[in-house]
Each structure stands twice: as structure tokens, then as C-alpha cells.
Tab-separated table of C-alpha atoms and ligand atoms in Angstrom:
chain	number	residue	atom	x	y	z
A	15	UNK	CA	40.961	-15.729	85.214
A	16	UNK	CA	37.812	-14.191	86.627
A	17	UNK	CA	34.410	-15.215	85.399
A	18	UNK	CA	32.177	-12.792	83.632
A	19	UNK	CA	29.542	-10.720	85.268
A	20	UNK	CA	26.285	-12.579	84.657
A	21	UNK	CA	24.244	-9.396	84.446
A	22	UNK	CA	26.712	-6.794	83.283
A	23	UNK	CA	26.345	-3.517	85.089
A	24	UNK	CA	26.225	-0.190	83.338
A	25	UNK	CA	29.739	0.777	82.359
A	26	UNK	CA	30.215	4.462	82.778
A	27	UNK	CA	33.133	6.450	81.435
A	28	UNK	CA	33.963	8.171	84.697
A	29	UNK	CA	33.352	11.847	85.206
A	30	UNK	CA	31.926	13.527	83.178
A	31	UNK	CA	29.855	10.681	81.777
A	32	UNK	CA	30.009	10.794	77.984
A	33	UNK	CA	28.379	7.496	77.258
A	34	UNK	CA	26.671	4.647	79.059
A	35	UNK	CA	26.896	1.078	77.810
A	36	UNK	CA	24.043	-1.335	78.472
A	37	UNK	CA	23.366	-4.842	77.290
A	38	UNK	CA	20.020	-6.004	75.932
A	39	UNK	CA	19.314	-9.724	75.901
A	40	UNK	CA	18.334	-10.601	72.321
A	41	UNK	CA	18.150	-14.386	72.798
A	42	UNK	CA	14.938	-15.651	71.152
A	43	UNK	CA	12.321	-17.187	73.465
A	44	UNK	CA	12.275	-19.453	75.372
A	45	UNK	CA	15.985	-18.973	76.066
A	46	UNK	CA	17.915	-16.131	77.671
A	47	UNK	CA	21.454	-14.922	78.219
A	48	UNK	CA	22.974	-16.463	75.087
A	49	UNK	CA	23.013	-13.502	72.661
A	50	UNK	CA	23.038	-9.795	73.276
A	51	UNK	CA	23.253	-6.335	71.749
A	52	UNK	CA	24.943	-3.352	73.355
A	53	UNK	CA	23.292	0.046	73.578
A	54	UNK	CA	25.522	3.115	73.855
A	55	UNK	CA	23.621	6.095	75.247
A	56	UNK	CA	24.714	9.735	75.319
A	57	UNK	CA	23.759	12.031	78.233
A	58	UNK	CA	20.987	13.611	76.147
A	59	UNK	CA	19.467	10.278	75.179
A	60	UNK	CA	20.896	9.586	71.736
A	61	UNK	CA	21.734	5.928	71.234
A	62	UNK	CA	23.685	3.528	69.051
A	63	UNK	CA	23.132	-0.213	69.030
A	64	UNK	CA	25.922	-2.710	68.398
A	65	UNK	CA	24.282	-5.670	66.621
A	66	UNK	CA	20.571	-5.738	65.961
A	67	UNK	CA	20.092	-9.247	67.300
A	68	UNK	CA	17.763	-11.768	65.658
A	69	UNK	CA	14.590	-10.631	63.964
A	70	UNK	CA	12.538	-13.048	66.071
A	71	UNK	CA	13.468	-11.058	69.208
A	72	UNK	CA	12.918	-7.600	67.754
A	73	UNK	CA	9.374	-6.915	68.985
A	74	UNK	CA	10.432	-7.564	72.607
A	75	UNK	CA	13.811	-5.797	72.201
A	76	UNK	CA	12.126	-2.847	70.484
A	77	UNK	CA	9.800	-2.449	73.468
A	78	UNK	CA	12.795	-2.450	75.780
A	79	UNK	CA	14.510	0.271	73.742
A	80	UNK	CA	11.337	2.362	73.697
A	81	UNK	CA	10.990	2.015	77.460
A	82	UNK	CA	14.575	3.291	77.840
A	83	UNK	CA	13.355	6.546	76.310
A	84	UNK	CA	16.331	6.857	73.946
A	85	UNK	CA	16.490	8.008	70.319
A	86	UNK	CA	18.204	5.216	68.412
A	87	UNK	CA	20.355	6.815	65.689
A	88	UNK	CA	22.701	4.042	64.595
A	89	UNK	CA	22.688	0.279	64.218
A	90	UNK	CA	26.275	-0.992	64.016
A	91	UNK	CA	26.715	-4.599	62.885
A	92	UNK	CA	29.696	-6.736	63.875
A	93	UNK	CA	28.771	-9.102	61.020
A	94	UNK	CA	25.742	-10.226	59.073
A	95	UNK	CA	25.072	-13.693	60.545
A	96	UNK	CA	21.379	-13.966	61.397
A	97	UNK	CA	21.832	-14.073	65.186
A	98	UNK	CA	23.589	-10.673	64.984
A	99	UNK	CA	21.931	-8.854	62.104
A	100	UNK	CA	18.568	-10.275	61.045
A	101	UNK	CA	16.588	-7.569	62.879
A	102	UNK	CA	18.405	-4.650	61.172
A	103	UNK	CA	15.864	-4.082	58.388
A	104	UNK	CA	12.933	-4.332	60.816
A	105	UNK	CA	14.568	-1.791	63.147
A	106	UNK	CA	14.987	0.757	60.338
A	107	UNK	CA	11.351	0.205	59.336
A	108	UNK	CA	9.956	0.576	62.848
A	109	UNK	CA	12.126	3.407	64.214
A	110	UNK	CA	12.363	6.472	62.001
A	111	UNK	CA	15.079	7.944	64.222
A	112	UNK	CA	17.591	5.446	62.770
A	113	UNK	CA	19.880	7.317	60.387
A	114	UNK	CA	22.370	4.625	59.452
A	115	UNK	CA	23.179	0.926	59.569
A	116	UNK	CA	26.941	0.360	59.602
A	117	UNK	CA	28.121	-2.841	57.949
A	118	UNK	CA	31.333	-4.327	56.532
A	119	UNK	CA	31.740	-3.860	52.747
A	120	UNK	CA	31.382	-7.619	52.196
A	121	UNK	CA	28.074	-7.645	54.052
A	122	UNK	CA	26.468	-4.494	52.640
A	123	UNK	CA	24.726	-5.931	49.582
A	124	UNK	CA	23.349	-8.842	51.625
A	125	UNK	CA	21.735	-6.394	54.019
A	126	UNK	CA	20.160	-4.497	51.110
A	127	UNK	CA	18.967	-7.728	49.494
A	128	UNK	CA	18.992	-10.525	52.098
A	129	UNK	CA	17.612	-13.313	49.877
A	130	UNK	CA	20.954	-15.041	49.234
A	131	UNK	CA	21.997	-14.640	52.867
A	132	UNK	CA	18.708	-16.231	53.887
A	133	UNK	CA	19.047	-19.179	51.480
A	134	UNK	CA	22.651	-19.835	52.545
A	135	UNK	CA	21.681	-19.583	56.219
A	136	UNK	CA	18.790	-22.018	55.778
A	137	UNK	CA	21.131	-24.455	54.115
A	138	UNK	CA	23.761	-24.294	56.858
A	139	UNK	CA	21.609	-23.685	59.944
A	140	UNK	CA	18.446	-25.609	59.125
A	141	UNK	CA	15.803	-24.903	61.781
A	142	UNK	CA	18.073	-22.401	63.506
A	143	UNK	CA	17.583	-20.025	60.559
A	144	UNK	CA	13.865	-19.826	61.406
A	145	UNK	CA	14.708	-19.542	65.094
A	146	UNK	CA	16.568	-16.276	64.247
A	147	UNK	CA	14.206	-15.103	61.515
A	148	UNK	CA	14.359	-14.013	57.892
A	149	UNK	CA	15.866	-10.521	57.535
A	150	UNK	CA	13.944	-7.677	55.931
A	151	UNK	CA	15.990	-5.549	53.507
A	152	UNK	CA	17.762	-2.474	54.852
A	153	UNK	CA	17.047	0.533	52.571
A	154	UNK	CA	20.221	1.230	50.595
A	155	UNK	CA	20.280	4.903	51.529
A	156	UNK	CA	20.662	3.927	55.201
A	157	UNK	CA	23.639	1.597	54.672
A	158	UNK	CA	27.041	3.017	55.596
A	159	UNK	CA	30.271	1.102	55.021
A	160	UNK	CA	33.063	2.256	57.343
A	161	UNK	CA	36.722	1.663	56.503
A	162	UNK	CA	39.182	-0.364	58.564
A	163	UNK	CA	40.670	1.949	61.190
A	164	UNK	CA	37.977	4.571	60.733
A	165	UNK	CA	36.794	6.404	63.836
A	166	UNK	CA	33.055	7.025	64.064
A	167	UNK	CA	31.977	10.071	66.048
A	168	UNK	CA	28.734	8.695	67.447
A	169	UNK	CA	27.851	11.552	69.771
A	170	UNK	CA	29.671	14.650	70.860
A	171	UNK	CA	33.058	13.540	72.179
A	172	UNK	CA	32.278	9.828	71.825
A	173	UNK	CA	34.369	7.982	69.279
A	174	UNK	CA	34.143	4.372	68.235
A	175	UNK	CA	37.109	2.766	66.459
A	176	UNK	CA	36.326	0.363	63.612
A	177	UNK	CA	38.593	-2.685	63.305
A	178	UNK	CA	38.116	-5.208	60.500
A	179	UNK	CA	38.383	-8.608	62.195
A	180	UNK	CA	37.903	-11.353	59.583
A	181	UNK	CA	38.278	-15.013	60.537
A	182	UNK	CA	34.971	-16.009	62.129
A	183	UNK	CA	33.464	-14.442	59.007
A	184	UNK	CA	34.993	-12.450	56.153
A	185	UNK	CA	32.544	-9.618	56.924
A	186	UNK	CA	33.379	-9.213	60.620
A	187	UNK	CA	34.194	-5.921	62.359
A	188	UNK	CA	34.975	-5.239	66.016
A	189	UNK	CA	34.640	-1.874	67.736
A	190	UNK	CA	36.753	-0.188	70.386
A	191	UNK	CA	35.342	2.403	72.766
A	192	UNK	CA	38.034	4.335	74.686
A	193	UNK	CA	35.497	5.298	77.393
A	194	UNK	CA	35.576	2.280	79.676
A	195	UNK	CA	38.453	0.774	77.589
A	196	UNK	CA	36.083	-1.720	76.058
A	197	UNK	CA	36.262	-3.851	72.903
A	198	UNK	CA	33.046	-5.090	71.323
A	199	UNK	CA	34.245	-8.380	69.901
A	200	UNK	CA	31.099	-9.767	68.253
A	201	UNK	CA	32.208	-13.332	67.478
A	202	UNK	CA	35.835	-12.499	66.612
A	203	UNK	CA	37.229	-13.649	69.974
A	204	UNK	CA	35.048	-16.645	70.723
A	205	UNK	CA	32.193	-16.810	73.199
A	206	UNK	CA	32.181	-16.270	76.950
A	207	UNK	CA	28.828	-17.219	78.332
A	208	UNK	CA	26.984	-19.155	80.987
A	209	UNK	CA	25.190	-22.417	80.534
A	210	UNK	CA	21.710	-22.746	82.036
A	211	UNK	CA	23.208	-24.079	85.287
A	212	UNK	CA	25.563	-21.093	85.556
A	213	UNK	CA	28.734	-22.852	84.317
A	214	UNK	CA	31.022	-20.397	82.521
A	215	UNK	CA	31.991	-21.681	79.061
A	216	UNK	CA	34.563	-19.939	76.845
A	217	UNK	CA	35.475	-21.383	73.459
A	218	UNK	CA	36.090	-20.444	69.807
A	219	UNK	CA	33.223	-20.062	67.335
A	220	UNK	CA	34.523	-20.928	63.906
A	221	UNK	CA	31.750	-21.864	61.465
A	222	UNK	CA	32.701	-22.575	57.838
A	223	UNK	CA	34.308	-20.962	55.914
A	224	UNK	CA	36.579	-20.349	58.917
A	225	UNK	CA	39.869	-18.555	58.145
A	226	UNK	CA	42.421	-19.394	60.850
A	227	UNK	CA	45.221	-17.030	59.797
A	228	UNK	CA	42.876	-14.075	59.499
A	229	UNK	CA	41.316	-15.040	62.845
A	230	UNK	CA	44.645	-14.950	64.702
A	231	UNK	CA	45.640	-11.700	62.970
A	232	UNK	CA	42.331	-10.220	64.101
A	233	UNK	CA	43.026	-11.185	67.729
A	234	UNK	CA	46.322	-9.346	67.438
A	235	UNK	CA	44.673	-6.304	65.855
A	236	UNK	CA	42.290	-6.090	68.821
A	237	UNK	CA	45.089	-6.621	71.355
A	238	UNK	CA	46.884	-3.542	69.976
A	239	UNK	CA	44.173	-1.426	71.625
A	240	UNK	CA	44.986	-3.071	74.977
A	241	UNK	CA	41.319	-3.405	75.984
A	242	UNK	CA	40.566	-3.965	79.651
A	243	UNK	CA	37.025	-5.141	78.996
A	244	UNK	CA	35.651	-7.383	76.275
A	245	UNK	CA	31.975	-7.188	75.358
A	246	UNK	CA	30.914	-10.496	73.772
A	247	UNK	CA	27.817	-10.932	71.661
A	248	UNK	CA	27.543	-14.341	73.373
A	249	UNK	CA	27.236	-13.065	76.156
A	250	UNK	CA	28.160	-10.167	78.380
A	251	UNK	CA	31.206	-8.211	79.474
A	252	UNK	CA	34.309	-9.708	81.052
A	253	UNK	CA	37.395	-8.031	82.510
A	254	UNK	CA	41.073	-8.960	82.059
A	255	UNK	CA	40.752	-8.385	78.333
A	256	UNK	CA	44.431	-8.798	77.466
A	257	UNK	CA	44.809	-12.013	79.480
A	258	UNK	CA	41.744	-13.414	77.796
A	259	UNK	CA	42.960	-12.509	74.283
A	260	UNK	CA	46.322	-14.170	74.946
A	261	UNK	CA	44.666	-17.285	76.346
A	262	UNK	CA	42.160	-17.449	73.489
A	263	UNK	CA	44.952	-17.176	70.888
A	264	UNK	CA	46.591	-20.268	72.397
A	265	UNK	CA	43.245	-22.000	72.738
A	266	UNK	CA	42.234	-21.608	69.092
A	267	UNK	CA	45.587	-23.073	68.053
A	268	UNK	CA	44.918	-26.083	70.320
A	269	UNK	CA	41.517	-26.639	68.711
A	270	UNK	CA	42.902	-26.309	65.174
A	271	UNK	CA	45.763	-28.685	65.979
A	272	UNK	CA	43.337	-31.350	67.222
A	273	UNK	CA	41.248	-31.043	64.057
A	274	UNK	CA	44.345	-31.223	61.826
A	275	UNK	CA	45.636	-34.326	63.622
A	276	UNK	CA	42.228	-35.961	63.320
A	277	UNK	CA	42.079	-35.309	59.574
A	278	UNK	CA	45.697	-36.439	59.086
A	279	UNK	CA	44.685	-39.813	60.592
A	280	UNK	CA	42.005	-40.093	57.917
A	281	UNK	CA	39.108	-38.706	59.978
A	282	UNK	CA	36.332	-36.696	58.371
A	283	UNK	CA	33.235	-37.030	60.526
A	284	UNK	CA	31.934	-34.008	62.434
A	285	UNK	CA	30.113	-36.046	65.086
A	286	UNK	CA	33.267	-38.014	65.821
A	287	UNK	CA	35.382	-34.853	66.025
A	288	UNK	CA	32.826	-33.290	68.376
A	289	UNK	CA	33.252	-36.190	70.789
A	290	UNK	CA	37.011	-36.380	70.351
A	291	UNK	CA	37.597	-32.705	71.165
A	292	UNK	CA	35.195	-32.937	74.094
A	293	UNK	CA	37.365	-35.706	75.559
A	294	UNK	CA	40.626	-33.836	75.014
A	295	UNK	CA	39.884	-30.199	75.817
A	296	UNK	CA	38.075	-29.125	78.952
A	297	UNK	CA	36.208	-26.199	77.403
A	298	UNK	CA	35.189	-28.335	74.405
A	299	UNK	CA	33.774	-30.879	76.857
A	300	UNK	CA	31.731	-28.166	78.557
A	301	UNK	CA	30.400	-26.923	75.207
A	302	UNK	CA	29.582	-30.442	73.975
A	303	UNK	CA	27.741	-31.307	77.172
A	304	UNK	CA	26.098	-27.912	77.637
A	305	UNK	CA	22.520	-28.057	78.844
A	306	UNK	CA	21.515	-25.224	76.555
A	307	UNK	CA	21.075	-26.358	72.919
A	308	UNK	CA	22.178	-22.954	71.542
A	309	UNK	CA	25.615	-23.732	72.972
A	310	UNK	CA	25.828	-27.455	72.210
A	311	UNK	CA	23.995	-27.601	68.877
A	312	UNK	CA	24.276	-24.194	67.240
A	313	UNK	CA	27.657	-22.930	68.500
A	314	UNK	CA	29.763	-26.037	69.220
A	315	UNK	CA	28.568	-27.929	66.155
A	316	UNK	CA	29.258	-24.879	63.937
A	317	UNK	CA	32.743	-24.591	65.418
A	318	UNK	CA	33.548	-28.237	64.706
A	319	UNK	CA	32.216	-28.049	61.140
A	320	UNK	CA	34.444	-25.016	60.473
A	321	UNK	CA	37.539	-26.613	61.993
A	322	UNK	CA	36.995	-29.808	60.019
A	323	UNK	CA	36.585	-27.838	56.800
A	324	UNK	CA	39.722	-25.792	57.544
A	325	UNK	CA	41.738	-28.927	58.346
A	326	UNK	CA	40.605	-30.695	55.170
A	327	UNK	CA	41.341	-27.682	52.962
A	328	UNK	CA	44.790	-27.166	54.494
A	329	UNK	CA	43.977	-23.544	55.415
A	330	UNK	CA	45.906	-23.943	58.672
A	331	UNK	CA	49.223	-24.466	56.832
A	332	UNK	CA	49.870	-20.734	56.786
A	333	UNK	CA	49.670	-20.727	60.606
A	334	UNK	CA	52.808	-20.933	62.691
A	335	UNK	CA	52.006	-23.569	65.280
B	426	ZN	ZN1	27.071	-15.229	66.741
């Protein structure tokens, strides 16, 4: 399997160019290259943004969008976790060109009134909630809830397919762009990113309440589009999309199986499971020992907590191992 392009190039659709896809680094200071949004730009400068990124990055990201000279029309959220969506309200407030914020039906009311989302995030994430920032409300008249399978006509001739992909979160959507044969996976297919020393790390992100059956079904729903490229929120675009999806499907089963075996032996401690998986699975070891704390503390710890919760609740029993 090839590694991902550390600084993804512009992906053009061939000739004539209908849309350009660019990545903007939305990782809050002082870090970089751990979370990103994708900007889709039409030839006459209209733009759509997949994920708003964290609110704490918005002033810098907003400057970058302004310097691109585009008119941002749409903000399209993969899901409402703070690292993906907490800037959405601020974007609508600061850019009057934004006509709509697209969000899953289960996330819509939390975008309109983010107080409960914020409280729940503070409880689960602790200091990381402040690292991403408290969301401002998105005006209700700007919220649009697309259906599963709906096709959004973003710009003339440019269509984006909406795929509900629950599992990582109940309110997760992925998006398929035929130009460039690219799937925007958000967090529905794990992460594929580089540690600070350049090591490529690819592993599942499964915070509680993780739903393993829905997660695997979502991988299959995305594979039906046969994407060549996968655009990860964490972080960047990789090729060999189908090979990756197949590998990741097997990988998530391996991780779940380890957690289930641990719990069946009477285990119930997240720290212990973090170490145990790191010893058994190569990619878990890389995540556990990552130099960057966003990977080792925020992502890997969240994954282990979700797997432990799933194993204890017996959620995995509907999975065919
Ligand atoms: Zn995320």
C-alpha cells in the first residue's frame, strides 16, 4: 500500500475542469497536518467547504479562504464533533456568501443550539474541548438536512453524493465526488495521517458510543462507489481507495476482537487496553507511541474508550467475525 501524499496536490477533474479540490489545514496551533477541511472550487470561483474545522482555527482558516478569492456558498459537515464542525456558526456569521450548512438530521438541532453538544464534549474531551472551541449557533434558516443517497448539485455540472455513514458517530455522512473519483470519508474510515516525524499511521477512530455493525456497513456503502481516492479529515488524500477500505474493514475487526477478548478475561481498564493493543497490533503501537499528542491522546485514547464500551455492552455480537 502506498503512503499518502503529505501535501495533497490539487485534484483536477480532467478536461474541462469542473471543480478543483484543495485541502486547508485546520489543525489548531501549535500543531499542523492533523485535521483538515476540503474546499471544492468551481471555475468561476464558487466554493463549498467539507467540514468547517475547529472554531479555534477559524480566524486563520478564514484568512486563507479570503486570500483564495473564492465565494464560499456551502459548508458541508461530515459530522458534528468539535474538531469537524465547531467553526460552522462562526463561518456563517463572518461570510455572508454562505447560503447553507449541510448536516445530518441527528446533528441539525445541535448545530442550531450547540449548548448540549458543548457540555457533552467538555465531559468527554476535557481540555480538548477548549482546544477545538465552543461552537456558535448556526442560524436555523441556513441549516439544510440532506437525505441518504441524495445528490447535491453544488455548481453547474458538479454533483456530490450524500452517503449516511453511521458508526464513528450516529450523525456521520460521507460524500462522493465523481470528478476525481474521490470519497470524503470524514472519520468513517479511520485516520490516515503522519506523525510529527513523518511516520504514516492508519487506524480506526471509534469514540463512544461506537457502533461496530453500522461502522462496517458504512465501509461497504462507501465501497459501492468504488472510490480511487479517499480524502480523510485526519489528514489528506490517499490513493488505492478500494484496497484501503478492504484492509480497514479487516483491521477494525482485529481491533474489536482484541477488545472483546480483553473484556471476556475480566478486563475493564482503558489504560491497560491501550498498552495491550499497542503490543499486539503494529498500527496501534504507532498510535500509542505517536509523538504528536493529538494522535496519542485525543485519537487513540478515544478509540480505545469506544472499543471498551462496545465490548462491555456486547454491541459486537451482531458482527460476523
Ligand atoms: Zn475527527
